Rosetta silent file (secondary structure, phi, psi, omega in degrees, C-alpha in Angstrom):
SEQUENCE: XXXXXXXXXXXXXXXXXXXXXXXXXXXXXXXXXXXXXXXXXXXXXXXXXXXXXXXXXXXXXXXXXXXXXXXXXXXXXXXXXXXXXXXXXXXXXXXXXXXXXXXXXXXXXXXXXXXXXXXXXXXXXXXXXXXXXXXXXXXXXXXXXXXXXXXXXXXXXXXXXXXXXXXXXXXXXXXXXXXXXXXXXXXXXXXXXXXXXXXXXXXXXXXXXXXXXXXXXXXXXXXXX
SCORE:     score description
SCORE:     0.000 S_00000001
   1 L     0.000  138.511 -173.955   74.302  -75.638  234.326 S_00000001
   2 L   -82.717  168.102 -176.980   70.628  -73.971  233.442 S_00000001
   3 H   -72.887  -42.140  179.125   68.829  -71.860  235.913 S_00000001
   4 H   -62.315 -100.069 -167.293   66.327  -75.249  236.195 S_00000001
   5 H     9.009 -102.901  139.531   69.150  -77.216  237.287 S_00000001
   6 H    20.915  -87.121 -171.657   70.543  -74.739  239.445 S_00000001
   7 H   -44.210  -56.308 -170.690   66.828  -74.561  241.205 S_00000001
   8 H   -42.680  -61.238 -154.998   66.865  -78.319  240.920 S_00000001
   9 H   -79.641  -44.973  168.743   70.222  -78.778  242.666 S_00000001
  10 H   -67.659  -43.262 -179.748   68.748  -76.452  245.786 S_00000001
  11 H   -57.169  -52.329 -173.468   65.567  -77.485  246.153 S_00000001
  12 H   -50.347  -25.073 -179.788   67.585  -81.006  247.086 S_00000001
  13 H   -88.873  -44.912  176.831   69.184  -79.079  249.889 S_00000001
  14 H   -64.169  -29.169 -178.918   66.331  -76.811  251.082 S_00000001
  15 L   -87.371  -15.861  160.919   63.817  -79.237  251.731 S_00000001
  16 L   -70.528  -11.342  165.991   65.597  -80.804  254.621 S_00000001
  17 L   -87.081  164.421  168.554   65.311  -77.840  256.703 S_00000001
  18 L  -115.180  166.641 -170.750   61.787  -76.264  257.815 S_00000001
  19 L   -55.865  166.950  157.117   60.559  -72.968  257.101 S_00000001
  20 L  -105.133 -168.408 -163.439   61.527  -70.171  258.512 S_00000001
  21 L  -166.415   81.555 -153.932   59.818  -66.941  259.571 S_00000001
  22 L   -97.828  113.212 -156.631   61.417  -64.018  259.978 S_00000001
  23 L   -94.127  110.244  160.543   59.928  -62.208  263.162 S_00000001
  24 L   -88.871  152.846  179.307   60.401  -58.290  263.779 S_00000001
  25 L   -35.925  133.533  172.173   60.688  -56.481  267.181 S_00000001
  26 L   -93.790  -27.098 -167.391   57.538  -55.509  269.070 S_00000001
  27 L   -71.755  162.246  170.090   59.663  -53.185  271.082 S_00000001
  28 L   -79.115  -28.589 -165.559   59.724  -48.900  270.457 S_00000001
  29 L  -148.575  100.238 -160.059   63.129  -48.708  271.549 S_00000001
  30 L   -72.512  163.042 -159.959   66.341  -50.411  272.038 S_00000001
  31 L  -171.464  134.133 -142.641   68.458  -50.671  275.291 S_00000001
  32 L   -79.393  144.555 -178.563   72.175  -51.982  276.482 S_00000001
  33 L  -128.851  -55.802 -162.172   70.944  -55.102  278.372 S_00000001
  34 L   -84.824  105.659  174.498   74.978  -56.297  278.683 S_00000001
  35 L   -67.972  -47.324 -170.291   76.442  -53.235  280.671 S_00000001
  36 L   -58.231    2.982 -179.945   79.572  -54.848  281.630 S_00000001
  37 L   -99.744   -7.569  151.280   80.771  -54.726  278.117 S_00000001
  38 L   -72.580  -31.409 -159.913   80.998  -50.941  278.385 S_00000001
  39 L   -79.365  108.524  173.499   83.773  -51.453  281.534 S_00000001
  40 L   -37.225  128.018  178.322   87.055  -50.829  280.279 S_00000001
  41 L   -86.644  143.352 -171.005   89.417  -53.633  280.366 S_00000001
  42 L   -64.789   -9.942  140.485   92.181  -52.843  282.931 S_00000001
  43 E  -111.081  157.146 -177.311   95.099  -54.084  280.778 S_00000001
  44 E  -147.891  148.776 -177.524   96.142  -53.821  277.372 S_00000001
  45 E  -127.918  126.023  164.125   99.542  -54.559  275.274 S_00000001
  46 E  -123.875  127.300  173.681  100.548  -53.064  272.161 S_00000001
  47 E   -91.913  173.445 -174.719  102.801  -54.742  269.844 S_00000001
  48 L   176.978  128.289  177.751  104.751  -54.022  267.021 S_00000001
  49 E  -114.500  142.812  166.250  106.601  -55.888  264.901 S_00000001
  50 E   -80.107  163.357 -175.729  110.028  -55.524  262.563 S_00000001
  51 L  -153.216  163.677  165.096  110.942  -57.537  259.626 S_00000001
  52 L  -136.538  126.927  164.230  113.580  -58.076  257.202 S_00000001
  53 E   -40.315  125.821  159.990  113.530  -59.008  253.214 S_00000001
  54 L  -118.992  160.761  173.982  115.255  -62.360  252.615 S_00000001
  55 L   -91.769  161.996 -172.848  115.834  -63.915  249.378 S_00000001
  56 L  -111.137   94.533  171.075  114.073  -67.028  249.135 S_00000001
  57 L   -69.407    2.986 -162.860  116.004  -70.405  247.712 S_00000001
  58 L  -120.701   -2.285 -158.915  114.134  -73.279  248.687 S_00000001
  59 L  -154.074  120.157  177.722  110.783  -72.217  246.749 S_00000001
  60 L   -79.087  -18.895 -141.524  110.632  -70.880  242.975 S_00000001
  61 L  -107.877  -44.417  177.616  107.291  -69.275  242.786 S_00000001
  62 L   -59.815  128.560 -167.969  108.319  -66.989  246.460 S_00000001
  63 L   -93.623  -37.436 -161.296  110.989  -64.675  245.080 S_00000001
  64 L  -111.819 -164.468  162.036  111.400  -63.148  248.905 S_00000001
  65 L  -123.977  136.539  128.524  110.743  -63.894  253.088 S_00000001
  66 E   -91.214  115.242 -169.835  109.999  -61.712  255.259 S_00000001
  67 L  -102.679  121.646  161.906  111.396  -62.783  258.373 S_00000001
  68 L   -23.075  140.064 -177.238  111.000  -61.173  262.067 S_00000001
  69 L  -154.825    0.701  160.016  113.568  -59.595  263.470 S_00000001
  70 E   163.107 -177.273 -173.675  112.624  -57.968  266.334 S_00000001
  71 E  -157.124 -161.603 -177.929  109.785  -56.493  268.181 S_00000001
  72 E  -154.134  115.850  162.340  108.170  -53.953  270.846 S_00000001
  73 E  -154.944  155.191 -166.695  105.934  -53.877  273.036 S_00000001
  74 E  -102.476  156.244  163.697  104.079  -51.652  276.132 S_00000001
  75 E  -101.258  132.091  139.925  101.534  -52.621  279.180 S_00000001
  76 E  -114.024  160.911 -141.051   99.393  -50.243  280.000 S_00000001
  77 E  -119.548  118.652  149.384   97.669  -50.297  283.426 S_00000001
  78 L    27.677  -64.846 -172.055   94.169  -49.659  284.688 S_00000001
  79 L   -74.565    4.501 -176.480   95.200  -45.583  284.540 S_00000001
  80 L    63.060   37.602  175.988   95.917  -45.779  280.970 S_00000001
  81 E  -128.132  173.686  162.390   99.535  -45.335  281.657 S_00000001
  82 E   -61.447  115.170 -172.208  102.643  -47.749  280.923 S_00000001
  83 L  -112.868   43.499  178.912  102.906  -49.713  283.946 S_00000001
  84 L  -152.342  160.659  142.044  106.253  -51.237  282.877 S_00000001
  85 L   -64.153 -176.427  174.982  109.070  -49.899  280.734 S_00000001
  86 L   -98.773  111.080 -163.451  109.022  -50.490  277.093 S_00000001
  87 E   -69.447  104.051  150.934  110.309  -53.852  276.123 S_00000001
  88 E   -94.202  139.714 -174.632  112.719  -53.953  273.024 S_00000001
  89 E  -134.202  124.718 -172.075  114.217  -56.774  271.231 S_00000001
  90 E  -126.469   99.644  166.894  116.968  -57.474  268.224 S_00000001
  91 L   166.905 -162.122  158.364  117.826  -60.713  267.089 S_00000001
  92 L   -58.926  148.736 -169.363  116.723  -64.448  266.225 S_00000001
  93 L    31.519   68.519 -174.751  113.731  -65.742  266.941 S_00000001
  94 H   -79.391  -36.840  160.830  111.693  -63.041  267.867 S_00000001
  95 H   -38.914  -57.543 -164.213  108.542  -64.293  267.045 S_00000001
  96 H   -78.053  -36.097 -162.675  108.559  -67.215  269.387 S_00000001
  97 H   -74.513  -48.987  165.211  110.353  -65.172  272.503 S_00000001
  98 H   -20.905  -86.082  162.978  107.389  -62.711  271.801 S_00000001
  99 H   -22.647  -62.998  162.710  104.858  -65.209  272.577 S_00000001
 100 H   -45.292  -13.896 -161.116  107.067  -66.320  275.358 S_00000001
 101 H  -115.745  -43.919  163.660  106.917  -62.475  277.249 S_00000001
 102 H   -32.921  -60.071 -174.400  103.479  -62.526  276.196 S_00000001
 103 H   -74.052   -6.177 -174.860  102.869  -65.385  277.923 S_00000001
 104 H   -98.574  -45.076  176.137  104.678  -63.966  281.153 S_00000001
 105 H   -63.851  -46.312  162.693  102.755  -60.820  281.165 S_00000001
 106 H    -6.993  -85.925 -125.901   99.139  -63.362  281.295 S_00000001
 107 H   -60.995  -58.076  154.227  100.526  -64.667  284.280 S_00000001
 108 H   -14.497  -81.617 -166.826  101.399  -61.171  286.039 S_00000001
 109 H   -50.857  -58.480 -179.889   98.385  -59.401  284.964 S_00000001
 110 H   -41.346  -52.947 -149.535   96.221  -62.639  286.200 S_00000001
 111 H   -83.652  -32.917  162.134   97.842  -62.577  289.610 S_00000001
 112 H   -60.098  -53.756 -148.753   96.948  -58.762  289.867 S_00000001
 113 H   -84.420   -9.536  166.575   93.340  -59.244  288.866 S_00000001
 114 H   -90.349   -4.499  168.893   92.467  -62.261  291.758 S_00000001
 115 L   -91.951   98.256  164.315   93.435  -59.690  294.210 S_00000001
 116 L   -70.761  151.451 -177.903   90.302  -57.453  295.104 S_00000001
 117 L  -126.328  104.414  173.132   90.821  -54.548  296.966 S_00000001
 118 L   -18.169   83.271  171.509   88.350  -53.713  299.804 S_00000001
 119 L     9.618   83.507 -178.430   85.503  -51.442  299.713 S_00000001
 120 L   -84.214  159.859 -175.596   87.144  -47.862  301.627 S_00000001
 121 L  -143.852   88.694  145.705   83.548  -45.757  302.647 S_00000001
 122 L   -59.906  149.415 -172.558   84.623  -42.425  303.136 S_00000001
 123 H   -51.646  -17.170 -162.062   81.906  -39.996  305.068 S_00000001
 124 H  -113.351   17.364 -177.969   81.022  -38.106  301.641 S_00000001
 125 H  -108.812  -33.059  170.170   80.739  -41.144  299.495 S_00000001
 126 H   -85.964   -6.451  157.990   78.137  -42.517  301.992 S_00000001
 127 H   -87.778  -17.077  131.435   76.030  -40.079  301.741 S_00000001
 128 H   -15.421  -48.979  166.763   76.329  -40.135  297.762 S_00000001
 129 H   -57.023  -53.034  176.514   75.236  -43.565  298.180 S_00000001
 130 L  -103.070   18.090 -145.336   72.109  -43.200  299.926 S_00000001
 131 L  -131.190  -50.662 -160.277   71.250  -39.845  298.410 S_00000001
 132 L   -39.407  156.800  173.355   71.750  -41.688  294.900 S_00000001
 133 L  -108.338  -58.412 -162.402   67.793  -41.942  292.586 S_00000001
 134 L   -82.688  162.366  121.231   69.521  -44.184  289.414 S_00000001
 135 L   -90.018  166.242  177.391   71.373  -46.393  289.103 S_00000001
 136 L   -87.367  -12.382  146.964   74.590  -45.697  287.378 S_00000001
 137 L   -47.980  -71.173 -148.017   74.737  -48.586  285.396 S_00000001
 138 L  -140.224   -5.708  158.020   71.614  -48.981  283.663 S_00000001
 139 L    92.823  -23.448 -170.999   69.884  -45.562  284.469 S_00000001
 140 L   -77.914  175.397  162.816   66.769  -46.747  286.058 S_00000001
 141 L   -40.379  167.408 -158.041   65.279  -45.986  289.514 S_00000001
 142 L  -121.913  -64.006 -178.539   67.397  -47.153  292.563 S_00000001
 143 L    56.623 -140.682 -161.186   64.099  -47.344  295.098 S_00000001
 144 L   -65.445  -14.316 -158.110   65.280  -50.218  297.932 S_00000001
 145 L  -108.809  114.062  164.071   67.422  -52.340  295.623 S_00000001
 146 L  -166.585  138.851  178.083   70.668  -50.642  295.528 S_00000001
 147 E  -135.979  156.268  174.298   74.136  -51.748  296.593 S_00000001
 148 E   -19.202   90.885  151.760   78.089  -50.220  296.517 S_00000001
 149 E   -69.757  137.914  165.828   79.523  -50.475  292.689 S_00000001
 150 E  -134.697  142.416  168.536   82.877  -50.399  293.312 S_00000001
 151 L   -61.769  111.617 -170.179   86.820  -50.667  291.614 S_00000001
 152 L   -63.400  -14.299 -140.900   87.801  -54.130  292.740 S_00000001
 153 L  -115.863  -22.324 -157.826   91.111  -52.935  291.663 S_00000001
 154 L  -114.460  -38.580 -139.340   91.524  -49.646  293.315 S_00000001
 155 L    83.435  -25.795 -173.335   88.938  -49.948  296.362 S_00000001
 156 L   -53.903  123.290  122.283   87.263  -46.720  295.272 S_00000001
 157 E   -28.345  119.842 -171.282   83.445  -46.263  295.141 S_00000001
 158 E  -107.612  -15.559  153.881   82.088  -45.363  291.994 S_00000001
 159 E   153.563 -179.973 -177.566   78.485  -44.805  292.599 S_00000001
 160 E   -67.803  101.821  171.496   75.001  -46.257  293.533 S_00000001
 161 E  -139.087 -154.647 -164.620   73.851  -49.485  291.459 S_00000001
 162 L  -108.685 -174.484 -161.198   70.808  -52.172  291.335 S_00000001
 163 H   -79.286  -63.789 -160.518   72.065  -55.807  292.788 S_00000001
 164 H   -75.289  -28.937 -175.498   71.592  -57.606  289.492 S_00000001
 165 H   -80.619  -48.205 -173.444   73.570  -54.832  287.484 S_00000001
 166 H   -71.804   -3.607  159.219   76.436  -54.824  289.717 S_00000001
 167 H   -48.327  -58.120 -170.045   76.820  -58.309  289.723 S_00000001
 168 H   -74.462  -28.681 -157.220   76.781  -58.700  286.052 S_00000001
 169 L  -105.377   99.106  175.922   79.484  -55.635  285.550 S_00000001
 170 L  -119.823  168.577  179.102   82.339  -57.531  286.393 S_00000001
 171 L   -48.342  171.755  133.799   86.060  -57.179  284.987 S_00000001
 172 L   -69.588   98.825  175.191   87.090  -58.599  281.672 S_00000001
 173 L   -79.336   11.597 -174.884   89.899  -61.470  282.820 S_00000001
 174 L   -98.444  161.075 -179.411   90.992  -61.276  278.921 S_00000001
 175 E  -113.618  107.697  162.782   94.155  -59.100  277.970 S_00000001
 176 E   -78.629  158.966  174.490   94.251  -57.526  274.524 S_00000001
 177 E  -143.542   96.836  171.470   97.315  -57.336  272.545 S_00000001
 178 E   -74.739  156.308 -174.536   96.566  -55.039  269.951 S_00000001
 179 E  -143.366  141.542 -173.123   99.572  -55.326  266.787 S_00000001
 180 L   -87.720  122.026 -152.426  100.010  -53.264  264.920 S_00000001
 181 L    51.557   33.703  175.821   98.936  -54.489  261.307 S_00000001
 182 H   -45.555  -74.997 -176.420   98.146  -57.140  262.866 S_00000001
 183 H   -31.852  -35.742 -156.713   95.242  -58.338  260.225 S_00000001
 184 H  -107.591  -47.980  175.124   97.505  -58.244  257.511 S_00000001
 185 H  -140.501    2.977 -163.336  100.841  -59.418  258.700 S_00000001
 186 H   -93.936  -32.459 -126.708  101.978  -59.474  262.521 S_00000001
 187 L  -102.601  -71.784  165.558   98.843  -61.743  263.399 S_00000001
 188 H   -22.701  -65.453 -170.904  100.501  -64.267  260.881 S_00000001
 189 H   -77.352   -4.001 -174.278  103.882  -64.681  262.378 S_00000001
 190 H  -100.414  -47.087  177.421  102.338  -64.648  265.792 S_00000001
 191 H   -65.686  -12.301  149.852  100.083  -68.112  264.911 S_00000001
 192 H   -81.481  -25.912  150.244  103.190  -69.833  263.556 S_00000001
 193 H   -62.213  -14.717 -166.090  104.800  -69.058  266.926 S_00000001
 194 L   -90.791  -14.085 -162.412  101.845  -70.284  268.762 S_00000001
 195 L   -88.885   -7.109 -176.740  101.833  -73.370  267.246 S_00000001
 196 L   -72.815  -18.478  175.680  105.779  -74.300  269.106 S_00000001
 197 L  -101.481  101.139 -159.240  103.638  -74.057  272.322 S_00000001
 198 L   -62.888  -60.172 -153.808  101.917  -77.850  272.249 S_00000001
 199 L   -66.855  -21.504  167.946  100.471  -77.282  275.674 S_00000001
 200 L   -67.463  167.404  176.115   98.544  -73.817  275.167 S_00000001
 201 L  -110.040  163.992 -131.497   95.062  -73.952  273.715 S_00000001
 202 E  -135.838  132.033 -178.091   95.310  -71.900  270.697 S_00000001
 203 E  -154.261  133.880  175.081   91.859  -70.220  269.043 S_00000001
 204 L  -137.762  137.127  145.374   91.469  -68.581  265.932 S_00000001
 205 L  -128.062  146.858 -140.535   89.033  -66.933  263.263 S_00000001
 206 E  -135.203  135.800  163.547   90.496  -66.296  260.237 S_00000001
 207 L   -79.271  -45.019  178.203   89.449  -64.917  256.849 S_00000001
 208 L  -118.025 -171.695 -179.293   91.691  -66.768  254.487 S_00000001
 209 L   -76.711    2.547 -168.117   94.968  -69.007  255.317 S_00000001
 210 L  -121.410  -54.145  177.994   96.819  -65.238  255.537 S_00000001
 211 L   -85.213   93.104 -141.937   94.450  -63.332  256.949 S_00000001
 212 E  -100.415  170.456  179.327   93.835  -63.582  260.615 S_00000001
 213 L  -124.187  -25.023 -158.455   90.981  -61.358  262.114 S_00000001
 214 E  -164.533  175.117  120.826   91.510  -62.253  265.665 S_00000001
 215 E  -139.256  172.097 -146.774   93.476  -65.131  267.401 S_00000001
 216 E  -171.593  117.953 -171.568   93.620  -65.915  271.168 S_00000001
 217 E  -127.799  121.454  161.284   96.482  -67.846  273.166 S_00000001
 218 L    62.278 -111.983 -174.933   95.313  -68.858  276.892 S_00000001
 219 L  -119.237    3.210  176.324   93.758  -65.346  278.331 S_00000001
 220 E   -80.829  145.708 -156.227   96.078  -63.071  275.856 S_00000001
 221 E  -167.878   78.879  161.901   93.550  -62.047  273.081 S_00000001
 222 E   -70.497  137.460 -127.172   95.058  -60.651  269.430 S_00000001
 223 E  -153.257  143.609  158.874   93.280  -58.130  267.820 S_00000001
 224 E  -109.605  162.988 -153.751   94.444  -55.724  265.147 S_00000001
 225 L   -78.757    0.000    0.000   95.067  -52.308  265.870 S_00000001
């Protein structure tokens, strides 16, 4: 096809849209507007998976398999410690029981995270409070509008913040489960287990039909490490 073509064959496409305009910033300086996306989420799982070479008979052009064969994986907790032992597994179906444990920790973790834990106001934290200038959020002046930030999880007081900041910096109800090589090959074998469970809702984006970048089963959220 010639470059007139070509031009030809676009132009057919382009003119159903309107122009665009491409508008730069009037501002001097940029500045975190989402805060709560700094606040660490309080759990995280790391996976790992095992495999084994099989040969492969049912398909000429695949010479091999790899097929699961076991797996690993830790919680860690708010303090950035293991708040479980570390769960190991050897055998059949590992992939799908994975999901399944997976799907057990959700529930756990969820049922910690609807319990808030009450504001304690020790004597030297209230004057810290009303002593405070910033806030600790977002850095600006505190002047009248300033309320408690606190760990919902712990009870502690964490400093002096404006109404509208502490509002917005709320937990993260998603759980990652980072895997290790995830992108390339764990992330696979984890979306053909997801698909035996009809009733979860199931989310993916993917570069190719191999390559997953991210998937998501219910509030579990797979990521590679």
């Amino acid at each position: 096809m010639s470059s007139e073509a070509i031009f030809d064959d676009h132009l057919s496409y382009c003119r159903i849209h309107k122009p665009q305009k491409v508008e730069m910033p009037t501002a001097t300086h940029l500045s975190i507007e989402k805060f709560h996306f700094q606040l660490p989420v309080p759990y995280a799982i790391y996976v790992d998976f095992e495999s084994i070479i099989t040969p492969n008979t049912q398909q000429v052009n695949d010479v091999s398999l790899h097929e699961p064969c076991g797996y690993f994986y830790v919680v860690i907790g708010p303090n950035w410690k293991s708040v479980k032992s570390l769960t190991v597994y050897r055998g059949i179906g590992a992939a799908k029981l994975l999901v399944s444990s997976m799907l057990k920790e959700e529930e756990e973790i969820s049922s910690i995270l609807k319990k808030i834990i009450s504001l304690s106001k020790p004597t030297d934290e209230e004057k810290l409070f009303k002593s405070a200038v910033n806030c600790q959020l977002c850095g600006d002046e505190l002047k009248k509008d300033r309320v408690r930030d606190y760990d919902h999880l712990t009870g502690k007081y964490k400093g002096s913040a404006h109404n509208i900041c502490n509002l917005n910096y709320k937990l993260s109800w998603k759980i990652p489960v980072i895997l290790h090589n995830g992108k390339h090959f764990d992330t696979h074998i984890i979306m053909q287990a997801m698909g035996q469970f009809k009733d979860e809702k199931i989310d993916c984006s993917a570069n190719s039909m191999e390559k997953y970048i991210t998937s998501s089963v219910g509030k579990l959220q797979f990521v590679n490490s």
